[in-house]
Structure formats: structure tokens, C-alpha cells
PDB file of C-alpha atoms in Angstrom:
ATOM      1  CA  UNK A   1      17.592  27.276  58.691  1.00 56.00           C
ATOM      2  CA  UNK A   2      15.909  26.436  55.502  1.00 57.00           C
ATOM      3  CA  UNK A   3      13.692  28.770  55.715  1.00 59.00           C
ATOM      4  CA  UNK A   4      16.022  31.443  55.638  1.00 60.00           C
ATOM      5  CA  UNK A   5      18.026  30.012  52.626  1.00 55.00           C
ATOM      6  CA  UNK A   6      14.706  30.439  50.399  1.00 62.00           C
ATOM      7  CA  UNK A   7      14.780  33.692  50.539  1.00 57.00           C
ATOM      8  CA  UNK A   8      18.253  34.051  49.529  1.00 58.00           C
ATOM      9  CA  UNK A   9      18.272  31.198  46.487  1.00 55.00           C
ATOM     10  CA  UNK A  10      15.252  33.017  45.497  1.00 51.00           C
ATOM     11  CA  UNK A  11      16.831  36.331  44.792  1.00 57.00           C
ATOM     12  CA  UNK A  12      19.694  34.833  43.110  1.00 50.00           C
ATOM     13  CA  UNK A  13      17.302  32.867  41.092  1.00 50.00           C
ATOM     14  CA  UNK A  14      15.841  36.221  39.956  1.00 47.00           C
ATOM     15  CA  UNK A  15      18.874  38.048  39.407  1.00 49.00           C
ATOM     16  CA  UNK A  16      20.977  35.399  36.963  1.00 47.00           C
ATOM     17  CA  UNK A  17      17.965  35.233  34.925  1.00 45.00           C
ATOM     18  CA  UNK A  18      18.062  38.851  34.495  1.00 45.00           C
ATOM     19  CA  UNK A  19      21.764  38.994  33.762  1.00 41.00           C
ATOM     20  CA  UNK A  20      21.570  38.340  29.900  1.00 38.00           C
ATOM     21  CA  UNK A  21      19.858  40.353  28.079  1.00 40.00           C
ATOM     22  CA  UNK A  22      18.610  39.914  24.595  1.00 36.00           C
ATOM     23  CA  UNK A  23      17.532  42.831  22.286  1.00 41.00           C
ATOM     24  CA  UNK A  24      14.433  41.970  19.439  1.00 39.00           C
ATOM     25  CA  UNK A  25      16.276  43.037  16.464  1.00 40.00           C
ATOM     26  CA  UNK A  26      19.164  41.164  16.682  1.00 36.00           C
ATOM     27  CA  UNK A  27      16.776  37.764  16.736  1.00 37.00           C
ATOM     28  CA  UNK A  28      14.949  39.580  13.893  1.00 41.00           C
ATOM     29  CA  UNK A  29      18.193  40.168  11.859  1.00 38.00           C
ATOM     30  CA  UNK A  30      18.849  36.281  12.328  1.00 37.00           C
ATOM     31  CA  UNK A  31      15.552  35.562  10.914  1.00 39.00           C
ATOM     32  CA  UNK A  32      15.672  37.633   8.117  1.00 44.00           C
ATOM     33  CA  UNK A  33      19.165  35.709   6.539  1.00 46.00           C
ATOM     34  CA  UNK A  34      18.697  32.745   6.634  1.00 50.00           C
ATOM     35  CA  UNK A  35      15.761  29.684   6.926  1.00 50.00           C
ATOM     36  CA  UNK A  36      16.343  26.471   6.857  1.00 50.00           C
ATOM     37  CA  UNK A  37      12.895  24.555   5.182  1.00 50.00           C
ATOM     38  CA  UNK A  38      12.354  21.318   6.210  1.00 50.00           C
ATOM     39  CA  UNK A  39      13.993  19.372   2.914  1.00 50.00           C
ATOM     40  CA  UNK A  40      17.125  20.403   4.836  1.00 52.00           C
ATOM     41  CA  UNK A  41      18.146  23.563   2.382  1.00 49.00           C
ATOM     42  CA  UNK A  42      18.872  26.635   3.351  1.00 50.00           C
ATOM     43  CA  UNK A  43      17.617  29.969   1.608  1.00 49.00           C
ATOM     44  CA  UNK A  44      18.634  33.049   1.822  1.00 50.00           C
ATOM     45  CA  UNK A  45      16.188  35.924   2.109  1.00 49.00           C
ATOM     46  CA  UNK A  46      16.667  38.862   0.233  1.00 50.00           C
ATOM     47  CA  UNK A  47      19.060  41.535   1.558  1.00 48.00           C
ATOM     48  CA  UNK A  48      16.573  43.961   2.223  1.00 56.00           C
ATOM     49  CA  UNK A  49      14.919  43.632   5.796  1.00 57.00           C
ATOM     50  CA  UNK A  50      10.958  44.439   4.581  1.00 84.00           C
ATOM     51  CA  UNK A  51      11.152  41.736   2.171  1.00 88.00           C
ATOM     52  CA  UNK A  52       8.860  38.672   2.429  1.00 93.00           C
ATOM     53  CA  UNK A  53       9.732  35.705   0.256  1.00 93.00           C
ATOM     54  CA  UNK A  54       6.035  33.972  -1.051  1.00 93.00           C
ATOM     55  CA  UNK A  55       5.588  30.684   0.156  1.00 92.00           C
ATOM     56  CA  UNK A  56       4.469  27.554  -1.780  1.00 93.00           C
ATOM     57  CA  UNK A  57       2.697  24.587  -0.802  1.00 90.00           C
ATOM     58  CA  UNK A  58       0.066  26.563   1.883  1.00 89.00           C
ATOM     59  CA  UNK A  59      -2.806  23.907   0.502  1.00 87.00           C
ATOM     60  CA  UNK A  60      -0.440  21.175   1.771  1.00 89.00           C
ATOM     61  CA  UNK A  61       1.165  17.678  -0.276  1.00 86.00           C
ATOM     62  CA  UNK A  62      -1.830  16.832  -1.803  1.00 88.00           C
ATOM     63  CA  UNK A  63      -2.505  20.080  -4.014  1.00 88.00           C
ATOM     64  CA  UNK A  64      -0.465  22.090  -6.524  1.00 88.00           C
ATOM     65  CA  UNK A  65       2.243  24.586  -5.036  1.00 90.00           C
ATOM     66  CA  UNK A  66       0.293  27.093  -5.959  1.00 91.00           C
ATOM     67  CA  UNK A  67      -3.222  27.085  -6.049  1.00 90.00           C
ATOM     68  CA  UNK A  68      -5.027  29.033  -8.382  1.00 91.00           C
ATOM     69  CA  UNK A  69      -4.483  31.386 -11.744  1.00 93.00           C
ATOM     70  CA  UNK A  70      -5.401  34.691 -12.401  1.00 93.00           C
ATOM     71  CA  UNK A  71      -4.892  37.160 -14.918  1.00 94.00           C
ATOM     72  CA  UNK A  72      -4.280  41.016 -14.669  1.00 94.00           C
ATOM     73  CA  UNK A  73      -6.934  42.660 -15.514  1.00 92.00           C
ATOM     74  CA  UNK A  74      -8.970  46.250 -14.279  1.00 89.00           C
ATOM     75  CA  UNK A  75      -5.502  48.517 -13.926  1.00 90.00           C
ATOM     76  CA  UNK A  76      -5.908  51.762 -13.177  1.00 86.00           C
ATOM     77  CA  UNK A  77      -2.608  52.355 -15.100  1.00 86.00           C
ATOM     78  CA  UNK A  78      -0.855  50.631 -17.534  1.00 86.00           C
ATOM     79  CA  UNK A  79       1.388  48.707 -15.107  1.00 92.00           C
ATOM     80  CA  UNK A  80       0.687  46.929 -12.025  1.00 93.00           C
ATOM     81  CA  UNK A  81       3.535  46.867  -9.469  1.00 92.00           C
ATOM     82  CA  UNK A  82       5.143  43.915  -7.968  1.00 94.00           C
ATOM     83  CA  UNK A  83       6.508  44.414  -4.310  1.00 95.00           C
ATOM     84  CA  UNK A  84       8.475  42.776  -2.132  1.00 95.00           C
ATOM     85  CA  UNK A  85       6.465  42.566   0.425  1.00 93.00           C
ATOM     86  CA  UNK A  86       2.408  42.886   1.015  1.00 94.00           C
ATOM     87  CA  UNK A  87       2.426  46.372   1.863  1.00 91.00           C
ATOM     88  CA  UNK A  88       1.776  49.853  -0.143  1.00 89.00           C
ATOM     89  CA  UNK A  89       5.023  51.138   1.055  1.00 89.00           C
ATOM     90  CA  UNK A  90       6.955  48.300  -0.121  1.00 91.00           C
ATOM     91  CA  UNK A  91       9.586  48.657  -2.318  1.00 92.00           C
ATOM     92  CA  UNK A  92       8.680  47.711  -6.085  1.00 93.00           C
ATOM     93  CA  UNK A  93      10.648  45.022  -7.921  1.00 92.00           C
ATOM     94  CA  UNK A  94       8.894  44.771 -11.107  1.00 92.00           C
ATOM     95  CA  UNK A  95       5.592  45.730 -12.916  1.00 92.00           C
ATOM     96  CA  UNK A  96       3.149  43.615 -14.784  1.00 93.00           C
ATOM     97  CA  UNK A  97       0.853  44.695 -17.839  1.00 92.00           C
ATOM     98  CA  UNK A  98      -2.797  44.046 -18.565  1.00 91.00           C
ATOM     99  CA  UNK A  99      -3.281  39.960 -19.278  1.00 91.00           C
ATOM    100  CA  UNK A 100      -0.283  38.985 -17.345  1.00 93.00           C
ATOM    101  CA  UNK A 101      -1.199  35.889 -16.248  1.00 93.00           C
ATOM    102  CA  UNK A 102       0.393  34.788 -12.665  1.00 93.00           C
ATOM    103  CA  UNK A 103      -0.087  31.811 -10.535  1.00 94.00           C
ATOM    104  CA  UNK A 104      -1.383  32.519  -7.194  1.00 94.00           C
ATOM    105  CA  UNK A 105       0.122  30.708  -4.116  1.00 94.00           C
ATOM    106  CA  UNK A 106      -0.214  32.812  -0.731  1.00 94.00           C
ATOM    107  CA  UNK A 107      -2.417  35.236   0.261  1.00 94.00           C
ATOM    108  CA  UNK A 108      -1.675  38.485   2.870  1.00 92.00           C
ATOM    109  CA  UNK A 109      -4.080  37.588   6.134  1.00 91.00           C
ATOM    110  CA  UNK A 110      -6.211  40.332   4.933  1.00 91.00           C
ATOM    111  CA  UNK A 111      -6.914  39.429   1.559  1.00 90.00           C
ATOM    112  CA  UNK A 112      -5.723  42.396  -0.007  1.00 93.00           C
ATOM    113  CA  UNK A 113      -2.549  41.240  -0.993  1.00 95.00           C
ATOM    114  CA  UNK A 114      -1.391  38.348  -3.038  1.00 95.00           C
ATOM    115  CA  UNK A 115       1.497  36.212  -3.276  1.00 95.00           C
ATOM    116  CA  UNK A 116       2.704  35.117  -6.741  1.00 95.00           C
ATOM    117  CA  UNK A 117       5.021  33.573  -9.049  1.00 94.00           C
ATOM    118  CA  UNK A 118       4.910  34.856 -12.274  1.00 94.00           C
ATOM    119  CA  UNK A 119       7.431  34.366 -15.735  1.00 90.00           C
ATOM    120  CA  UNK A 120       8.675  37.805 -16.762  1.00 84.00           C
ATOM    121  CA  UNK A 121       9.097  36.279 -20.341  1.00 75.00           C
ATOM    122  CA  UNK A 122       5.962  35.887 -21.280  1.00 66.00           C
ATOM    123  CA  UNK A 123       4.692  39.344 -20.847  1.00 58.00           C
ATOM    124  CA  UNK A 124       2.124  40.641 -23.217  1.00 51.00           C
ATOM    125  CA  UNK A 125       2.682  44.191 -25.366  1.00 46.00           C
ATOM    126  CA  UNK A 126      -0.599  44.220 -26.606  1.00 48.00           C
ATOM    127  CA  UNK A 127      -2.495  43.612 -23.708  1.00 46.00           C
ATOM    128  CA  UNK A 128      -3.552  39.949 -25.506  1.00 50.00           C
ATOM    129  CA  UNK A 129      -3.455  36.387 -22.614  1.00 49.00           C
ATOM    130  CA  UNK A 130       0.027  35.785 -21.945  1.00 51.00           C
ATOM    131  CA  UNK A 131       0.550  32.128 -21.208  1.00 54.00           C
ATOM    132  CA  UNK A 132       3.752  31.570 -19.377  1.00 54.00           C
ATOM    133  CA  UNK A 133       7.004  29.850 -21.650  1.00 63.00           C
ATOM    134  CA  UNK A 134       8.936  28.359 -18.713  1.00 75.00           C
ATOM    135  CA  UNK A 135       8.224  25.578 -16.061  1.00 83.00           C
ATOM    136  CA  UNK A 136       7.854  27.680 -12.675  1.00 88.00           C
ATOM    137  CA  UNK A 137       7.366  24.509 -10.885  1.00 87.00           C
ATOM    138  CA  UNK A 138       4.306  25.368  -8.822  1.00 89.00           C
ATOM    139  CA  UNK A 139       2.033  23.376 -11.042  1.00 87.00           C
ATOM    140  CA  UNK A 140       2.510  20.157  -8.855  1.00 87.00           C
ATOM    141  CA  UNK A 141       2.488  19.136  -5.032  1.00 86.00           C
ATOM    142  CA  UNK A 142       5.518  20.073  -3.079  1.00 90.00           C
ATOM    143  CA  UNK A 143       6.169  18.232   0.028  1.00 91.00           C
ATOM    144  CA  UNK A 144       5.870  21.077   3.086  1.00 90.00           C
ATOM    145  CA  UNK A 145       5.316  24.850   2.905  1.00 92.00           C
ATOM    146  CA  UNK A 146       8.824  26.959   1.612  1.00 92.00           C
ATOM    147  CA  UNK A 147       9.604  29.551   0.290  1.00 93.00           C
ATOM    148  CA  UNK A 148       9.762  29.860  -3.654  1.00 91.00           C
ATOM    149  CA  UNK A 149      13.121  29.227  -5.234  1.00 91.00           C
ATOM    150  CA  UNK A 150      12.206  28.293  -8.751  1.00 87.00           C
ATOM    151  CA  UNK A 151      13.396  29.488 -11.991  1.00 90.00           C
ATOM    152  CA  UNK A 152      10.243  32.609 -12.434  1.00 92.00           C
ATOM    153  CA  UNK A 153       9.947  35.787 -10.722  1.00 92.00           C
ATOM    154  CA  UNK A 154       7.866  36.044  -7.649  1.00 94.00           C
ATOM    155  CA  UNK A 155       6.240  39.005  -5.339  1.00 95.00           C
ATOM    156  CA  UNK A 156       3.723  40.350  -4.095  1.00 96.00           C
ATOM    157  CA  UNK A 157       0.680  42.618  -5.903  1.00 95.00           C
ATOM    158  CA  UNK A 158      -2.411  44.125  -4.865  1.00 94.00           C
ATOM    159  CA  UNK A 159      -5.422  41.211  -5.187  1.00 92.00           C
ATOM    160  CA  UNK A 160      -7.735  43.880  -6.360  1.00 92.00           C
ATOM    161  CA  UNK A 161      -6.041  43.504 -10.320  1.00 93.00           C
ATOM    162  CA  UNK A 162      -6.203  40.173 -10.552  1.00 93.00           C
ATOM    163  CA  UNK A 163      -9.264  37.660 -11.980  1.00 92.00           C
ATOM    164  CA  UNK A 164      -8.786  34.212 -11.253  1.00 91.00           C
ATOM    165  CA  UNK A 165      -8.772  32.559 -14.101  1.00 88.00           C
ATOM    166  CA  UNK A 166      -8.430  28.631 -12.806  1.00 82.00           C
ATOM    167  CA  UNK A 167      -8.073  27.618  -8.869  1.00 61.00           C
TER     168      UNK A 167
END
């Protein structure tokens, strides 16, 4: 007699766990709005669904937010674009000049791409070092990895442009 209920508990097994289904994008679209980091905040994403936000505090609580320094430098152009995401078909935000001087704190997993905050205000017309005017607040530990919230611009640009400069 038990033997002949296995069977049968078996295939209803199998066919309620089939029952719901659950489609990829909508758990992507989730993702995408909203992230909770773990000093309990929530931040919103941008609106558009190929952004990625840059993250601060990959070297962990014992080193700067960001990492490292560099300066634009080597353009091809006159401006270099800032995307919102590390891909060439990503939708520019902004554009940096010759000198700009960003602070580096993520990095694409093939090293081609580089995430950054950078202050807007302290661009350079004359292609002279542009030291940033405002506080981005990546200059110091942060606790755990986030994404960047501060008071600067951030994005992503093409690593190729960019000299480090300290880091």
C-alpha cells in the first residue's frame, strides 16, 4: 500500500511546484528600483533600466571610498563621455574635458571601464588641472560597499583616458 502512494505523492510533488511560474524580467524590474544597502537606506536606481549606479567602498572599511585619482588626459576629441553604464552603447549623461580630474572607485570586470565620481564644477576651459571645489565624500572609509549618493556627479568612462594621478 505504500508503495503505491509514492508514486502518486510524487507526481503531485512535481506538479504544485510547477504551478507558479515566475518570468526573469519581472525579478529584474524589482532589482532595478530599488536596493536597500546595508546602513538600512534605500536608493533608488535611476529610471532607466541599463543604468548601473558606481559603487563605493569595493577596497572595504579600512580604505578610502574610492581608491585612486586620475586625470583626463590622451582624448581623441575634446570631450570624453560619461555613461551610465560600462558599455559603448550606453546612454551618455555628461562629458568631461582634458585635466578633469575624477576619483576612481569601481572598475568594469574587464578593465576597460571605470567607475567614477567626479564634481562638474570644477571643470577646466583651458585644459589646465582641475582640482575639485566640493566635498564628494569618497575621500574617507565608508562602512560596506553602496552605491554613491553624494553631493558630485558620478558614471562611468572609458579607462583608456584616464592617468592615475594618486591611488
Amino acid at each position: 500500500m505504500i508503495r503505491s502512494l509514492i508514486p502518486a505523492a510524487l507526481i503531485c510533488f512535481v506538479a504544485s511546484a510547477c504551478s507558479e511560474t515566475t518570468q526573469v524580467s519581472d525579478d529584474l524590474q524589482e532589482s532595478q528600483t530599488d536596493i536597500v544597502n546595508p546602513t538600512g537606506r534605500t536608493e533608488r536606481v535611476g529610471s532607466n533600466p541599463g543604468e548601473r549606479p558606481v559603487r563605493i567602498g569595493e577596497g572595504g572599511p579600512r580604505f578610502d571610498a574610492c581608491q585612486a585619482v586620475g586625470k583626463i588626459s590622451g582624448l581623441r576629441s575634446n570631450e570624453l563621455d560619461v555613461r551610465i553604464a560600462p558599455f559603448d552603447s550606453a546612454q551618455s549623461k555628461d562629458s568631461l574635458k582634458e585635466g578633469h580630474l575624477v576619483y576612481i572607485c569601481t572598475r568594469s570586470i574587464d578593465q576597460q571601464w571605470f567607475g567614477i565620481v567626479y564634481d562638474k564644477a570644477s571643470a577646466s576651459t583651458d585644459g589646465a588641472d582641475a582640482s575639485p571645489r566640493v566635498d564628494c565624500g569618497v575621500s574617507s572609509p565608508v562602512r560596506s560597499k553602496r552605491n554613491y549618493d553624494g553631493p558630485c556627479d558620478s558614471g562611468w568612462i572609458e579607462s583608456n583616458f584616464v592617468k592615475l594621478v594618486a591611488g
